[in-house]
CSV table of C-alpha atoms and ligand atoms in Angstrom, one decimal:
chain,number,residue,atom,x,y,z
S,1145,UNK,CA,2.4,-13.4,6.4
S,1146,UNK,CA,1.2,-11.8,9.6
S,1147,UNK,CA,3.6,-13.9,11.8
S,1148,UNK,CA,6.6,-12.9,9.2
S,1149,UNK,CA,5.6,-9.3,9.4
S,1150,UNK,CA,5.4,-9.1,13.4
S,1151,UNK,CA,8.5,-11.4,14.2
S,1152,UNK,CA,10.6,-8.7,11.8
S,1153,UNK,CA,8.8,-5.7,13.6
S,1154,UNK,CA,9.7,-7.4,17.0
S,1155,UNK,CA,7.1,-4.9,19.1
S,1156,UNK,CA,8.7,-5.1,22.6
S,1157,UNK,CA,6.7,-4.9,26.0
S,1158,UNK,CA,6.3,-1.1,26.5
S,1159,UNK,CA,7.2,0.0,22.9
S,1160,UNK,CA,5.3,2.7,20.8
S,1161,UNK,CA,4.2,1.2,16.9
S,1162,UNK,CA,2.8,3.4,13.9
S,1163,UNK,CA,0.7,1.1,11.8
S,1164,UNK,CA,0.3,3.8,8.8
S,1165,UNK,CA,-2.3,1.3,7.4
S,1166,UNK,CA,-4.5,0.2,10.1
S,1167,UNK,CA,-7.4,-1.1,8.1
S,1168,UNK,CA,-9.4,-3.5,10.0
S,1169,UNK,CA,-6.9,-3.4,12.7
S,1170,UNK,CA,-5.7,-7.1,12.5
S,1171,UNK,CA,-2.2,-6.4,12.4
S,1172,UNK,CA,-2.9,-3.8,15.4
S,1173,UNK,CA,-4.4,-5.8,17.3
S,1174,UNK,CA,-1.3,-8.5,17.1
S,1175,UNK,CA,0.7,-5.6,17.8
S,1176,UNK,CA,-0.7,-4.6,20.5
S,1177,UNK,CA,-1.0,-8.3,22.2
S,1178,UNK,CA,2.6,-7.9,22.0
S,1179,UNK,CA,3.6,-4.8,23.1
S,1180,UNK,CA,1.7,-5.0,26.1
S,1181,UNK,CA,0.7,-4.2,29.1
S,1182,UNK,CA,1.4,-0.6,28.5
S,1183,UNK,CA,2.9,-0.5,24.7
S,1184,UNK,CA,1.2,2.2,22.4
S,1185,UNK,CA,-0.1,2.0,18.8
S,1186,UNK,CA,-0.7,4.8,16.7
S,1187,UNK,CA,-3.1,4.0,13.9
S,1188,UNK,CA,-3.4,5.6,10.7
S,1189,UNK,CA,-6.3,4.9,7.6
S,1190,UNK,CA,-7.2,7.6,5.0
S,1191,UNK,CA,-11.0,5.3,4.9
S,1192,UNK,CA,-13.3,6.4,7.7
S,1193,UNK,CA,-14.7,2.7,7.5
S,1194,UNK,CA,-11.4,1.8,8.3
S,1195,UNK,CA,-10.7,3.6,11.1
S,1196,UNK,CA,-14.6,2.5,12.4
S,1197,UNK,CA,-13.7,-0.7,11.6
S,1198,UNK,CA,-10.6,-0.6,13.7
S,1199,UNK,CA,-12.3,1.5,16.6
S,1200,UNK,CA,-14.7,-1.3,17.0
S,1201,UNK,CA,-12.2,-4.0,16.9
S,1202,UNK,CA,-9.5,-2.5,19.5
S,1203,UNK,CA,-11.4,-0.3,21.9
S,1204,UNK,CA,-11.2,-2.8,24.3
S,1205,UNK,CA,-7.1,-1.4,24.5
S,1206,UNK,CA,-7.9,1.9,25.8
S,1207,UNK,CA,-5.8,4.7,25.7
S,1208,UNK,CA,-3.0,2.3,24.4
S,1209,UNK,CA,-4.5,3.0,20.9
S,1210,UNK,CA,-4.6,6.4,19.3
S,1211,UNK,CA,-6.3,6.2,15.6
S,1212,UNK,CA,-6.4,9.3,12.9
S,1213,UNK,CA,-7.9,9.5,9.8
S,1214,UNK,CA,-4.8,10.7,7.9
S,1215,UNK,CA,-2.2,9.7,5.1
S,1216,UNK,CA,1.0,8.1,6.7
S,1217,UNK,CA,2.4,10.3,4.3
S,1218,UNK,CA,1.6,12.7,7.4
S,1219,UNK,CA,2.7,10.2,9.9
S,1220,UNK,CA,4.8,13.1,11.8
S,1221,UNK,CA,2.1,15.4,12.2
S,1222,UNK,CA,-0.3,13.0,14.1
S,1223,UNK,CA,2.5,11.9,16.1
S,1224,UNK,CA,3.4,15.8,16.9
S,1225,UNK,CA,-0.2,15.9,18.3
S,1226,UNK,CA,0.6,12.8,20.3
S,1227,UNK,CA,3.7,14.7,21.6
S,1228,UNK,CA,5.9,11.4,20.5
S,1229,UNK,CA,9.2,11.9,19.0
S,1230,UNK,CA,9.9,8.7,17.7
S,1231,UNK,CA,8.4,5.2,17.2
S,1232,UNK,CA,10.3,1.6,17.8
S,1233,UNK,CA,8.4,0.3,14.8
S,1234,UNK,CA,6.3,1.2,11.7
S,1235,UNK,CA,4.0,-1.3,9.9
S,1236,UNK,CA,2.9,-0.4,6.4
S,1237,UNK,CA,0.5,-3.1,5.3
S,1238,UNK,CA,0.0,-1.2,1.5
S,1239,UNK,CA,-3.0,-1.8,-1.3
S,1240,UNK,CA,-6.9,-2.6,-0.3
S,1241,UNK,CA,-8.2,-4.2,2.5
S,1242,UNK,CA,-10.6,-7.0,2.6
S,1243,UNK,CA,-13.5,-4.7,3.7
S,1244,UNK,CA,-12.9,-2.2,0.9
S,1245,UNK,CA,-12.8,-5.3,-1.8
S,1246,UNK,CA,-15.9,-6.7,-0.7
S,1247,UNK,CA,-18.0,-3.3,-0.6
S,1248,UNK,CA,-18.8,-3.1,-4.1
S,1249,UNK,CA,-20.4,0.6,-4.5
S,1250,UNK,CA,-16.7,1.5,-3.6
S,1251,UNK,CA,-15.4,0.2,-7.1
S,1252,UNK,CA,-12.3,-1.4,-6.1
S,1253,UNK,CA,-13.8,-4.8,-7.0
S,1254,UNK,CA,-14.7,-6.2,-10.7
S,1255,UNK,CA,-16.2,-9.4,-10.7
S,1256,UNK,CA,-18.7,-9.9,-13.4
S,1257,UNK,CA,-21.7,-10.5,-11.1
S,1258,UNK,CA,-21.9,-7.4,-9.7
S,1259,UNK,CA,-19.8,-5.3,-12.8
S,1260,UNK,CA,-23.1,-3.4,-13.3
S,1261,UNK,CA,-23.7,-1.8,-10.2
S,1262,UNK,CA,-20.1,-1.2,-9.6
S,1263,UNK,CA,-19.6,2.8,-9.8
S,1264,UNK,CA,-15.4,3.1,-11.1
S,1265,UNK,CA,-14.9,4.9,-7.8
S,1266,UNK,CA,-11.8,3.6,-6.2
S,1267,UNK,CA,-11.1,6.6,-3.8
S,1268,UNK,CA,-9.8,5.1,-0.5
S,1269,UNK,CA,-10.6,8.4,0.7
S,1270,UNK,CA,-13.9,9.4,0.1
S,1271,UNK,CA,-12.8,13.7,0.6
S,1272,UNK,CA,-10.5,12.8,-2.5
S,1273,UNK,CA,-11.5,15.2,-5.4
S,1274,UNK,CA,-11.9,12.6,-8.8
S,1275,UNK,CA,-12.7,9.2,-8.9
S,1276,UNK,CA,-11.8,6.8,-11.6
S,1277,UNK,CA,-14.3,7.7,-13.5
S,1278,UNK,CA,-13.7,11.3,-13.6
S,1279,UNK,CA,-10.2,10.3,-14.3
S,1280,UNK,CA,-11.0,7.9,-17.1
S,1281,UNK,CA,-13.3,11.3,-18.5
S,1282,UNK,CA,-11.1,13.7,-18.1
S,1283,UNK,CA,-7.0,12.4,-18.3
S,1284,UNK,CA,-4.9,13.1,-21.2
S,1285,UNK,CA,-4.2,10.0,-23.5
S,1286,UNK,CA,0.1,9.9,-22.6
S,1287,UNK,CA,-1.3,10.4,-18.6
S,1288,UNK,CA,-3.3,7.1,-19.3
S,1289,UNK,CA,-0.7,5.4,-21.0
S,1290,UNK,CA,1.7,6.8,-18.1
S,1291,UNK,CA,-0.6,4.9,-15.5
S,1292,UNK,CA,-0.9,2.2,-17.9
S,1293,UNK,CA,2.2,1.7,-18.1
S,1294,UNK,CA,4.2,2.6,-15.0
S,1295,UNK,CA,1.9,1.4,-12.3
S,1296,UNK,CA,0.4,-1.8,-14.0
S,1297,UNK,CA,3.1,-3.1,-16.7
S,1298,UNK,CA,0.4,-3.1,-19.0
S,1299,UNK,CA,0.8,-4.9,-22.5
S,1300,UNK,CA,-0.6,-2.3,-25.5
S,1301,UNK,CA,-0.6,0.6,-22.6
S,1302,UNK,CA,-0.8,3.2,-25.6
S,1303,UNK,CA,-3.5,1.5,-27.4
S,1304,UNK,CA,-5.8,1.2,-24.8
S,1305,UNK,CA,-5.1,4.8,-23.5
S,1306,UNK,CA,-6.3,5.5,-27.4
S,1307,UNK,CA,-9.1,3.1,-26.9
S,1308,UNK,CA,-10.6,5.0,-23.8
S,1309,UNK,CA,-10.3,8.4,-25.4
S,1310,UNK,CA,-12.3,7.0,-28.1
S,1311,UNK,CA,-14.7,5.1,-26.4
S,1312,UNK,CA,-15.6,8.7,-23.9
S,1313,UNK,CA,-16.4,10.1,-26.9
S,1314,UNK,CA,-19.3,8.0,-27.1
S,1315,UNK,CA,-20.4,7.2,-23.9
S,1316,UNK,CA,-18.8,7.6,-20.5
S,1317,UNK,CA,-17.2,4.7,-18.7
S,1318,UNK,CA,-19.2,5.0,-15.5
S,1319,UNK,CA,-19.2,1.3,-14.0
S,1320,UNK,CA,-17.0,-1.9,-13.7
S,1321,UNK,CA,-19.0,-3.3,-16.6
S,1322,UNK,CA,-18.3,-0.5,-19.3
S,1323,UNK,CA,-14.7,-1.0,-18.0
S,1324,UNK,CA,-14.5,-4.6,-19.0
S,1325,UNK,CA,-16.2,-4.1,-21.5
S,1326,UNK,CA,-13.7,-2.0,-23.6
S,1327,UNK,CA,-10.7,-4.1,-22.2
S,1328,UNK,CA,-12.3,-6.8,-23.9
S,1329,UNK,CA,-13.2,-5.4,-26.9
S,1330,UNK,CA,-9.6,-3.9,-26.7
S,1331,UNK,CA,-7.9,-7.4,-26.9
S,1332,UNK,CA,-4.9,-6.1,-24.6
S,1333,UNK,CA,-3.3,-8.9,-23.1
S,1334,UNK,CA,-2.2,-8.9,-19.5
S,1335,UNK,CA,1.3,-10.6,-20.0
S,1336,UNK,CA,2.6,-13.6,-18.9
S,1337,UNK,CA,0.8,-13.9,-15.3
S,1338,UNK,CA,-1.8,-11.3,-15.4
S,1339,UNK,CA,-5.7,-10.9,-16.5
S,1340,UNK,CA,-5.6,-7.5,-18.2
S,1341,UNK,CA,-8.5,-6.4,-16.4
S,1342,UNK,CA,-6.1,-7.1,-12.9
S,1343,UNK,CA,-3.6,-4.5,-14.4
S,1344,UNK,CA,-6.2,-2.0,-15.5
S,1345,UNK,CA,-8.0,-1.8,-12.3
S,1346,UNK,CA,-4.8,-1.5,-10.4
S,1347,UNK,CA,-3.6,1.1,-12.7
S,1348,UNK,CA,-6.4,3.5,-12.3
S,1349,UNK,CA,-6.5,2.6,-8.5
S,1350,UNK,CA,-3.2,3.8,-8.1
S,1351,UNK,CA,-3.7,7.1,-9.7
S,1352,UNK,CA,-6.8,7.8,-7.9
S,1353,UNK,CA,-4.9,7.2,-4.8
S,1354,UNK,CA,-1.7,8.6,-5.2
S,1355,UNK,CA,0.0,5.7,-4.0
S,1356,UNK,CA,3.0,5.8,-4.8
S,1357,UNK,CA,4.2,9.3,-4.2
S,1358,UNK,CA,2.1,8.3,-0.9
S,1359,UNK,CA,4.3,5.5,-0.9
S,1360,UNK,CA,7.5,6.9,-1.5
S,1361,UNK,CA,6.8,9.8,1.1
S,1362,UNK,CA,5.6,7.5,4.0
S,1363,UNK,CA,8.6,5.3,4.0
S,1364,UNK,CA,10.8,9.0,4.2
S,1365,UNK,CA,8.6,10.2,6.8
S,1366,UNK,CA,8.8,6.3,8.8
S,1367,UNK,CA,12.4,6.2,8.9
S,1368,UNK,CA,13.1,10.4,10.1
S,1369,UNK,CA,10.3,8.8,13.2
S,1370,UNK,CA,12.0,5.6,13.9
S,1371,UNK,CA,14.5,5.5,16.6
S,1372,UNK,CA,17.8,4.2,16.6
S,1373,UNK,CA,17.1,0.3,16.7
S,1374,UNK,CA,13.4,0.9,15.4
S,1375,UNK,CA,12.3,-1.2,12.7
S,1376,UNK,CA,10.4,-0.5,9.2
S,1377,UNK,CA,8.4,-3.2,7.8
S,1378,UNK,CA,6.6,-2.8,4.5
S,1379,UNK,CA,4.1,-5.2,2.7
S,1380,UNK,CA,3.6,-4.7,-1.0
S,1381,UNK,CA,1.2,-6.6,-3.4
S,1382,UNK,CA,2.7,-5.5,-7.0
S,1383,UNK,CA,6.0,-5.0,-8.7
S,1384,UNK,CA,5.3,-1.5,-8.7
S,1385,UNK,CA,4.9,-0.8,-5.0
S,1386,UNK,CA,7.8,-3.6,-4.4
S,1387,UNK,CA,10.3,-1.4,-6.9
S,1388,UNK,CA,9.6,1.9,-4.8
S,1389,UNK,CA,10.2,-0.1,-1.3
S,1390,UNK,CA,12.9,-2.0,-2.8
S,1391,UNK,CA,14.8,1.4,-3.7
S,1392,UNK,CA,14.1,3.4,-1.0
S,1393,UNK,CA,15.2,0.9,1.8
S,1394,UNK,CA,18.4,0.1,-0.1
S,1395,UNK,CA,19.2,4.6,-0.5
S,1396,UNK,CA,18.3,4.8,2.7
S,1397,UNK,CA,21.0,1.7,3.6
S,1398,UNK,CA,22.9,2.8,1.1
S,1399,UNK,CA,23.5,-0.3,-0.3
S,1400,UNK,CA,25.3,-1.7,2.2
S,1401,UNK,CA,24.1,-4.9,4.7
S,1402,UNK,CA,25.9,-6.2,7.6
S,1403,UNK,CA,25.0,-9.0,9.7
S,1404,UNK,CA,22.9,-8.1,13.2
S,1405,UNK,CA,25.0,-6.9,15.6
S,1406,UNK,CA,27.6,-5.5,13.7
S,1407,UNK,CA,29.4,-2.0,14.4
S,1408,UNK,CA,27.1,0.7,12.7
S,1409,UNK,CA,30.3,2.5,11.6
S,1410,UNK,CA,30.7,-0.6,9.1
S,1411,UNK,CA,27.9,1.3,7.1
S,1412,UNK,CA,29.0,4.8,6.5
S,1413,UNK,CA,28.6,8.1,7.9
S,1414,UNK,CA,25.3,8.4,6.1
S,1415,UNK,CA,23.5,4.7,6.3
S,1416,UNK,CA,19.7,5.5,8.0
S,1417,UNK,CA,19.0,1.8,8.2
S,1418,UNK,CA,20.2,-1.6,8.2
S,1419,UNK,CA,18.5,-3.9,5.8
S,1420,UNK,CA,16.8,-6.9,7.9
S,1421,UNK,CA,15.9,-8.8,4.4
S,1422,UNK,CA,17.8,-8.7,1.5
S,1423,UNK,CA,15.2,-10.6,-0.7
S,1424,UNK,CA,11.4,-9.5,0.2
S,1425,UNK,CA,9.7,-13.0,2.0
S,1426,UNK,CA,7.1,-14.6,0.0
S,1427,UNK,CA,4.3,-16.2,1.1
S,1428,UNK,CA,4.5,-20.4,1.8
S,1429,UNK,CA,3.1,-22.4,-0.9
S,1430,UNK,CA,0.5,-23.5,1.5
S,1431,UNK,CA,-0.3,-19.7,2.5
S,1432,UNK,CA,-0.5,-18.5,-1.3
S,1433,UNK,CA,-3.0,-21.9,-1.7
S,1434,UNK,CA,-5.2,-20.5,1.3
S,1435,UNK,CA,-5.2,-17.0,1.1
S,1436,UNK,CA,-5.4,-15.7,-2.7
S,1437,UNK,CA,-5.0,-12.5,-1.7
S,1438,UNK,CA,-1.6,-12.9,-0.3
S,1439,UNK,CA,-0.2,-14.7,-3.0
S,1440,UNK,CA,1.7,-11.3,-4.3
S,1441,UNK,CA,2.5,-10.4,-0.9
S,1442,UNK,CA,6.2,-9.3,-0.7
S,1443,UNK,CA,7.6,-8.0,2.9
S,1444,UNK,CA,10.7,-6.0,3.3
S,1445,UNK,CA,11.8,-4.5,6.3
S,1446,UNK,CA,14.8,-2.7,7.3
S,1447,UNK,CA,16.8,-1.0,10.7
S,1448,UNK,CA,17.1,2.7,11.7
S,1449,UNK,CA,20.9,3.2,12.7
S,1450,UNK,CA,21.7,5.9,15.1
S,1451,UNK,CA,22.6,9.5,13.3
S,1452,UNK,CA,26.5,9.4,13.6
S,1453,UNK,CA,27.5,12.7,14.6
B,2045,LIG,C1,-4.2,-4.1,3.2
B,2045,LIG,S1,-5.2,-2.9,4.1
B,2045,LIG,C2,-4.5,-3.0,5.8
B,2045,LIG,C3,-5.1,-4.1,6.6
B,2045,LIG,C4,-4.7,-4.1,8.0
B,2045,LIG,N1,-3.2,-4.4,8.1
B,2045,LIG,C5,-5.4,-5.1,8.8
B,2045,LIG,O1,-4.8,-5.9,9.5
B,2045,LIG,O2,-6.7,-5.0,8.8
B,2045,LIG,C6,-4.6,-1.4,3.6
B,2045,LIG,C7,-5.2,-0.2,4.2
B,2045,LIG,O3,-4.4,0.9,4.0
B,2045,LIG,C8,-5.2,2.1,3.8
B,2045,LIG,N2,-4.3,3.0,3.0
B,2045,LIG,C9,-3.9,3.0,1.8
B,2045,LIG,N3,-3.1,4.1,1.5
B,2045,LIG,C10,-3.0,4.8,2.6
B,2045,LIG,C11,-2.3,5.9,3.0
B,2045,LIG,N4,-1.5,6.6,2.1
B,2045,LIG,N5,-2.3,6.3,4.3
B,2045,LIG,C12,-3.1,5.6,5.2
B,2045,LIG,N6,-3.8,4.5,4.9
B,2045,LIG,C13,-3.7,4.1,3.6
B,2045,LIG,C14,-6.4,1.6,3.0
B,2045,LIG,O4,-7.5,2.4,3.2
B,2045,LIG,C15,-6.6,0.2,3.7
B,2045,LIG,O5,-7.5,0.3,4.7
């Protein structure tokens, strides 16, 4: 998926890139082979293991890369401090990285063998206030439910919510294994395509996190930085992040797609971009066979139109 993501990003020799998720810096670093010799990337992670991570891997690019630990919610006020105006492109590569899955005293991971020492931490940003824990101790039953529900597509979202309330009273959930636990004691189902325990875990990450207001807010904030011609691309790993990308790109385009190269006056007065897919691209059979984690993957991506006076 990293080849469909860069070809639709298109970084040009010389251009200036926001990854707003820079992670490891894999992506960056295709980026910046790309938009050399002088292009610029501006990397954004909310993990400082992240942002180490990608410091390690692209210092060898010099002053071509700038990286701050912030939200790309706040994409405009590190580029303020950059003095940039406006990007040609803006990556968001969204959900957990490999690193962050395979660190298990972070929480984000639930494999039985290691369920026990697994603290339910799941804060990407370790300066966030609750965990999942403290969430899971302290949330009201219809906020569970809420999560439960709205950002997993839970089956019996109200039960369990009911379930945890009762089982705090006896014992905090403190660790992966108390978690799975009561989801199997529960005997909620996980739907059609889904281990329960997947939509659980996800849920509870997504509160902790804030993603999806983060979400939401990043791809406003990406498209007022993106120049005329610059290009959005967004890659989502769950229904719920794909519904929020899938709206906002279409507002913003206001429903209206045109082939490349067509007049922008053809879409409207108010039309901020120009959708570049108009289904998200999947992942080939043989990439979903050889990479599980990128068998949800979903990539939109869309055009920013000049402002029509
Ligand atoms: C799938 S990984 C990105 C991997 C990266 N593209 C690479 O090539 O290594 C997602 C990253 O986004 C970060 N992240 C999640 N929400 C964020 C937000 N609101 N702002 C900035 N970074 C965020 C996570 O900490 C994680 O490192």
């Amino acid at each position: 998926m990293l080849e469909e993501a860069l070809s639709l990003l298109d970084p040009q020799p010389g251009s200036t890139i926001i990854d707003g998720t820079v992670g490891g810096g894999g992506h960056a670093q295709a980026i910046l082979e790309r938009n050399g010799p002088d292009g610029r990337l501006v990397g954004l992670d909310v993990d400082a293991e992240a942002l180490e991570a990608a410091k390690n891997r692209l210092g060898h690019y010099g002053d071509r890369v700038r990286l701050f630990r912030a939200s790309f919610r706040e994409m405009e006020t590190a580029l303020q401090e950059l003095g940039i105006d406006a990007v040609d492109g803006a990556l968001l590569d969204l959900g957990v990285s490999s690193h962050q899955l395979n660190s298990p005293e972070r929480g984000f991971r639930f494999g039985a063998e290691t369920a026990e020492l697994t603290p339910l931490d799941m804060r990407m940003d370790d300066r966030l206030p609750r965990s999942a824990a403290d969430l899971l101790a302290q949330a009201s039953a219809p906020d569970l439910e809420r999560w439960f529900r709205e950002y997993a597509d839970l089956p019996g979202a109200r039960r369990f919510a009911r379930r945890v309330v009762e089982a705090r009273r006896r014992a905090p959930l403190r660790t992966s294994a108390d978690l799975l636990t009561l989801i199997r004691d529960s005997r909620i189902g996980g739907g059609r395509r889904h281990n329960p325990a997947t939509l659980v875990f996800q849920a509870l990450r997504i509160a902790v996190n804030d993603e999806l207001e983060a979400l939401a807010e990043g791809i406003e904030a990406a498209i007022r930085v993106l120049a005329p011609g610059g290009r959005l691309v967004v890659i989502a790993y769950h229904s719920a992040e794909d519904r929020i990308v899938k709206n906002a790109l279409r507002d913003a385009a206001r429903g209206r797609t045109g082939p490349v190269g067509a007049p922008e006056a053809l879409f409207g007065r108010d039309a901020r971009l120009r959708l570049l897919t108009r289904r998200p691209l999947r992942p080939s059979e043989d990439e979903q066979r050889d990479n599980p984690r990128a068998r949800s993957a979903r990539i939109r991506a869309a055009e920013r139109l000049a402002e029509v006076a």
